[in-house]
Every structure is written in C-alpha cells, then in structure tokens.
Short mmCIF file of C-alpha atoms in Angstrom, two decimals:
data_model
loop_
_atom_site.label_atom_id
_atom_site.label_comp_id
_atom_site.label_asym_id
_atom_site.label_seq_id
_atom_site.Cartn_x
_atom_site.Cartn_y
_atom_site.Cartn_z
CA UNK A 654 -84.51 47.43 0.79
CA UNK A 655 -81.76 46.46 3.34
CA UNK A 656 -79.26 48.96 4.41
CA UNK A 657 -76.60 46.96 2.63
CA UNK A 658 -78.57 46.88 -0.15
CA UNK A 659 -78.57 50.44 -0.24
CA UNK A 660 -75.03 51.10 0.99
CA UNK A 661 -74.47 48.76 -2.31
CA UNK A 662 -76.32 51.21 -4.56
CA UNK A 663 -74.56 54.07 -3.04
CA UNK A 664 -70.96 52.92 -4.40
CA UNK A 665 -71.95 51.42 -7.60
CA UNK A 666 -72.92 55.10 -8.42
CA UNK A 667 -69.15 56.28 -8.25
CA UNK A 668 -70.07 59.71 -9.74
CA UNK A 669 -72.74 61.11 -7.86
CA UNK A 670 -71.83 64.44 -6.18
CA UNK A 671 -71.34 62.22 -2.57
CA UNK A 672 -69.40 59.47 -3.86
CA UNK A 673 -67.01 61.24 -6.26
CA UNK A 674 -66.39 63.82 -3.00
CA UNK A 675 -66.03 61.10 -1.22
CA UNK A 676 -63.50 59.18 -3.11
CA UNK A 677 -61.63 62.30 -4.19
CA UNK A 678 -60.99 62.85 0.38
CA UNK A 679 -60.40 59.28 0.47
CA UNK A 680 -57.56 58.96 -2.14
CA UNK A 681 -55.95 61.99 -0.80
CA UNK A 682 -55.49 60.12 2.84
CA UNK A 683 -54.32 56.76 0.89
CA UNK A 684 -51.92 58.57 -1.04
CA UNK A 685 -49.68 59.46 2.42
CA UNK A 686 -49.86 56.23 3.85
CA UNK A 687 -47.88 53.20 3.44
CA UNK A 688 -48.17 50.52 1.21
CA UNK A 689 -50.05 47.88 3.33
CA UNK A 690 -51.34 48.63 6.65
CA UNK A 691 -53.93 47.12 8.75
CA UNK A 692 -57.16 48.53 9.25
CA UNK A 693 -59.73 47.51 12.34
CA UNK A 694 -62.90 47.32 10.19
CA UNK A 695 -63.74 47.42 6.27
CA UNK A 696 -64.74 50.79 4.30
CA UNK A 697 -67.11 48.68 2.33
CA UNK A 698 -68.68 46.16 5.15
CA UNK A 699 -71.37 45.61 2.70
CA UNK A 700 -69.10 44.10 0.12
CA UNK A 701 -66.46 42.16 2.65
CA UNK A 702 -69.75 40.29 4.46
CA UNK A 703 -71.09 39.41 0.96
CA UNK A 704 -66.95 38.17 0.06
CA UNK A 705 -67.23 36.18 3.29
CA UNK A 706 -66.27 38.80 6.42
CA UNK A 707 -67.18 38.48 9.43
CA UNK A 708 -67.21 40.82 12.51
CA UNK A 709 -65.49 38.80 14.95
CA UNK A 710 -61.86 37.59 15.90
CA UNK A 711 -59.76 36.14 13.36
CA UNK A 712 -60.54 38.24 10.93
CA UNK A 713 -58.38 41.30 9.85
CA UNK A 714 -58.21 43.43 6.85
CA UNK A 715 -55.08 44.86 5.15
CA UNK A 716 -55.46 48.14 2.72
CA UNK A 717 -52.68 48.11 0.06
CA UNK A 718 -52.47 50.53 -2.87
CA UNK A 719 -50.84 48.87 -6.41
CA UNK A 720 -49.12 51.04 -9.19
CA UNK A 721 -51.38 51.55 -12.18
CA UNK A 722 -50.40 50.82 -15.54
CA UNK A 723 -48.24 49.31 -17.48
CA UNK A 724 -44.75 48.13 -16.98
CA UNK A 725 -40.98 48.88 -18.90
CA UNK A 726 -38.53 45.79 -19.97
CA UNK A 727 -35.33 46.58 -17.61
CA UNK A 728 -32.93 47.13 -20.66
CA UNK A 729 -30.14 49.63 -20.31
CA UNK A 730 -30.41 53.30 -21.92
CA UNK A 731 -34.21 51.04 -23.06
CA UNK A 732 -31.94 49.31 -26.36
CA UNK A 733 -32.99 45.44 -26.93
CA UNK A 734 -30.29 44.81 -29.41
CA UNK A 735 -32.58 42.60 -31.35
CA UNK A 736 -35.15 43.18 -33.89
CA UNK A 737 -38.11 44.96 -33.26
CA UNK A 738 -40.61 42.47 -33.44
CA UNK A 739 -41.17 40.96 -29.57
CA UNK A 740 -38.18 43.31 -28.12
CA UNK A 741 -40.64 46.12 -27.09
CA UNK A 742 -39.75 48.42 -24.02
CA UNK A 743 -42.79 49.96 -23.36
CA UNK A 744 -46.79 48.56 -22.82
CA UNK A 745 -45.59 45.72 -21.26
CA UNK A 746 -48.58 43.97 -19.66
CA UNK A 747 -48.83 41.60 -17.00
CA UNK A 748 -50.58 38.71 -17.04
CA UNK A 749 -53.11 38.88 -13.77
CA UNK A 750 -54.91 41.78 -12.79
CA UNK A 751 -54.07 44.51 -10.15
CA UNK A 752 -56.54 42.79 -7.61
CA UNK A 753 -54.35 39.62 -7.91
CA UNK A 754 -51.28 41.56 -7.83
CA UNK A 755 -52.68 43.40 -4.27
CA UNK A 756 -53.35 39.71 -2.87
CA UNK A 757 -50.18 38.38 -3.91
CA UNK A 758 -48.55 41.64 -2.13
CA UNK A 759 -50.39 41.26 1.40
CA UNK A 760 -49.75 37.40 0.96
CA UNK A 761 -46.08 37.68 1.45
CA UNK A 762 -46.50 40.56 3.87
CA UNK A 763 -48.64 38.51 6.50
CA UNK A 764 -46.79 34.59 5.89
CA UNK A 765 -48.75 33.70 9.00
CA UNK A 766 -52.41 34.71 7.31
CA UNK A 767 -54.62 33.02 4.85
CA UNK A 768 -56.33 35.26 1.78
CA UNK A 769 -59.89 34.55 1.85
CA UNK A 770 -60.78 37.18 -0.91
CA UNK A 771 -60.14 41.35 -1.85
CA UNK A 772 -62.38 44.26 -3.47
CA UNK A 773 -61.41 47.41 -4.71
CA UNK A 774 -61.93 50.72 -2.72
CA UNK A 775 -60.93 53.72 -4.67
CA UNK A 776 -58.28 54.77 -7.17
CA UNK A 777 -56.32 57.61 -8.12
CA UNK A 778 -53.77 58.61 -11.19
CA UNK A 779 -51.05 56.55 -10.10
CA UNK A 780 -52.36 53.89 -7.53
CA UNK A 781 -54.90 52.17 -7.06
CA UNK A 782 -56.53 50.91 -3.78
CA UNK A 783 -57.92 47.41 -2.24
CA UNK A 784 -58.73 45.82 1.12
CA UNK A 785 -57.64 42.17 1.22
CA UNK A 786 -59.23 40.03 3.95
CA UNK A 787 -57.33 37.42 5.89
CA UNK A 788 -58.01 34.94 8.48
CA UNK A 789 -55.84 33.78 10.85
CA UNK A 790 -56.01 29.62 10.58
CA UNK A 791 -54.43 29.02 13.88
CA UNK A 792 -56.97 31.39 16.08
CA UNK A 793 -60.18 28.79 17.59
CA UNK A 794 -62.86 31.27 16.41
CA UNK A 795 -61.62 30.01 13.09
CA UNK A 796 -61.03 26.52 13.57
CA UNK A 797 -64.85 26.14 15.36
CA UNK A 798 -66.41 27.19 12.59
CA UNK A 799 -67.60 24.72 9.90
CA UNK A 800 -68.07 27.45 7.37
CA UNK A 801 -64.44 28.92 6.89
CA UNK A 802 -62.23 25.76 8.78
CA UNK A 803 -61.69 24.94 5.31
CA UNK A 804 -58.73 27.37 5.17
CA UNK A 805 -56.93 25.70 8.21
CA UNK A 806 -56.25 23.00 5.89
CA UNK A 807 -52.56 22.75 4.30
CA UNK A 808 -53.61 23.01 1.07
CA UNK A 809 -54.83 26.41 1.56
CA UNK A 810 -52.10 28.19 2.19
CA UNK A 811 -50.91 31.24 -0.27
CA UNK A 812 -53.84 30.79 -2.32
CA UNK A 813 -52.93 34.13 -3.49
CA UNK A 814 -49.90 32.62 -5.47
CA UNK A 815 -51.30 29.80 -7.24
CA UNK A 816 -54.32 31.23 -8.86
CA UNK A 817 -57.11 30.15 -6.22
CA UNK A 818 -58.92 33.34 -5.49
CA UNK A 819 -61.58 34.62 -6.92
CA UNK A 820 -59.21 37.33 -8.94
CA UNK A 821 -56.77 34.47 -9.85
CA UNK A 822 -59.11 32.51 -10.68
CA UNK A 823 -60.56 35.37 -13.30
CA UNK A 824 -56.82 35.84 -15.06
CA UNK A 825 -56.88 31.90 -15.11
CA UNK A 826 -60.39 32.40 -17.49
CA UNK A 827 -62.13 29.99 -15.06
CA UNK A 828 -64.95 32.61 -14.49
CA UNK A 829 -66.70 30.23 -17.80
CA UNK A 830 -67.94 26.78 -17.75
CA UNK A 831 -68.90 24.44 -20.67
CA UNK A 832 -67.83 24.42 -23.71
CA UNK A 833 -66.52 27.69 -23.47
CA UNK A 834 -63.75 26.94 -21.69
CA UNK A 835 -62.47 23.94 -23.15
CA UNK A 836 -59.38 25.18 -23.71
CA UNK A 837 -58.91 26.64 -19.95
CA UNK A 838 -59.43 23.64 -17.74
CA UNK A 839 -57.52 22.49 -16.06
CA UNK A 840 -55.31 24.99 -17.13
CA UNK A 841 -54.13 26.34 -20.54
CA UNK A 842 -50.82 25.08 -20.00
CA UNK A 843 -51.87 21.46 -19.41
CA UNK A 844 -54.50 21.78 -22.66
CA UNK A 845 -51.86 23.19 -24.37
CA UNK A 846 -49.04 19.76 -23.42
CA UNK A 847 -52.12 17.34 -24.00
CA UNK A 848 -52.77 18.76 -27.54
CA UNK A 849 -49.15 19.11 -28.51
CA UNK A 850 -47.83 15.13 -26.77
CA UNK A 851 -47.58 12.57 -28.91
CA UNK A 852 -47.84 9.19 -27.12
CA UNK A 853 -46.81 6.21 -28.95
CA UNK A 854 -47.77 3.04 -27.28
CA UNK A 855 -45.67 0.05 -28.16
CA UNK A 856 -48.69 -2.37 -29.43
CA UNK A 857 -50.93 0.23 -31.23
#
C-alpha cells in the first residue's frame, strides 16, 4: 500500500477519533479567515495529484469556504402577493452544487487563472470548505507540457461558468452515458427545443 493510498483511507474515515479531531481544529482556523485565500501547498496532496496537481510552478491552490444550505426569495417583509403554489420564500434550491458554486467563486476572483478541478476539505454548521486548483496558462512550465497545455487554449477559459468541470459537469447529469442519458446530451435545454420544434419543410 502506497502512502497516498493510505493517506486516502485515512480521510475517507471522517469519524475516527484522528480525523473528526482533526477536522473539528481545522474548521475552527477556516472559520476566521477570509473567504478565498491562497494557500502554498494542498491539505489533501493525495487527492489534488489524483485531480491533476502537480508540485511545481504554475500551479496554485485557492481555499474558499461556501454558505450551506438553502437560499430565501428577496421579497419584502417575505409576502409574494401571488398564490401559493410556485411563490415559496423559503427552501429555495439552487441548481449546481456547492463545489460548483466554490469554482465559480475563485473563477471570478483570479480572471487571470484557469480552474483545472476542486475537492472538498472539511465543513462546519454554516460553511463549508474546498481547495480549487488553478493553473496559470501564460507561465512556460505550463505551456511545455503536453499534458495540461490544453488549458492555454481560448476555449478554456472560465470553465467554471459554463458547466465544464468535473462538478459542472455532475449538475449538468453528464456523469451517465447511454441510454441513460438521452435526455441530457447535449444538454437538457437543447433536448428539450428539439422535442418541442416543429419544422415544416416546404415539399414534405
């Protein structure tokens, strides 16, 4: 067994007496710092190498903690005016998940940066925690080498915001193939214009 193997073991077994300790000191020190902030190196270096880190210039890692929960309609004194139905104030969910939502956040933070990928870190009543990995497109590590110049490329930029990460790609439902996503690819809103078009060719 490797030691990232093992390292691996270690924090999929979140309540053992170490990690729970561990976690508990942790979220305490992520609670008093700000919202994104750079780190030097990863707290998981098992998980960012196996998301596609690498330990040399480049590549940087941002920490950013996202609000739990759901989410209230911004109605004043929380009165719709409408009927009850689909006016609710409360339990409003959002579409993509918090791991999405921390990519999104760092995204916009660093303009400069490409999102490679993210993985959660620890979590707490109100927030919860992930490290986001960039790479810097314009730095000649990057650009030398064959495996991540991909993300130099214009078409890579924010994939955060249009659903190309890993997370995005998850609230998108592209995690299935085959028949079980017929109705997700390309996308749910193009399935859903193709099945509800009518084209009417002249000479039918």
């Amino acid at each position: 067994m490797g030691s990232a193997t093992f390292v691996n073991e270690i924090w999929r077994n979140k309540k053992s007496e170490i990690m729970s300790f561990l976690l508990q000191i942790r979220a305490w020190e992520y609670r008093h710092l700000p919202s994104i902030y750079r780190i030097k190196r990863p707290s998981r270096p098992e998980k960012a190498k196996k998301l596609g880190y690498k330990t040399k210039q480049g590549f940087i890692i941002y920490r950013v903690k996202i609000r739990r929960g759901g989410r209230k309609k911004q109605v004043k004194k929380g009165i719709t005016n409408g009927k009850p139905k689909n006016h609710g104030v409360n339990e409003k969910k959002f579409g993509r998940n918090k791991k999405s939502l921390a990519e999104e956040k760092v995204g916009k933070f660093c303009g400069n940066l490409r999102v490679l990928n993210s993985y959660w870190i620890n979590q707490d009543s109100i927030y919860k925690y992930f490290e986001v990995i960039l790479v810097d497109p314009f730095h000649k590590n990057i650009k030398r080498d064959p495996n991540i110049n991909w993300i130099t490329l214009p078409t890579a930029k924010h994939r955060e915001l249009r659903g190309l990460t890993s997370s995005g790609k998850k609230s998108r439902g592209l995690r299935k193939k085959g028949h079980r996503a017929n109705k997700s690819r390309p996308s749910k809103r193009a399935v859903w214009k193709k099945n509800n078009t009518i084209s009417l060719r002249r000479y039918r």
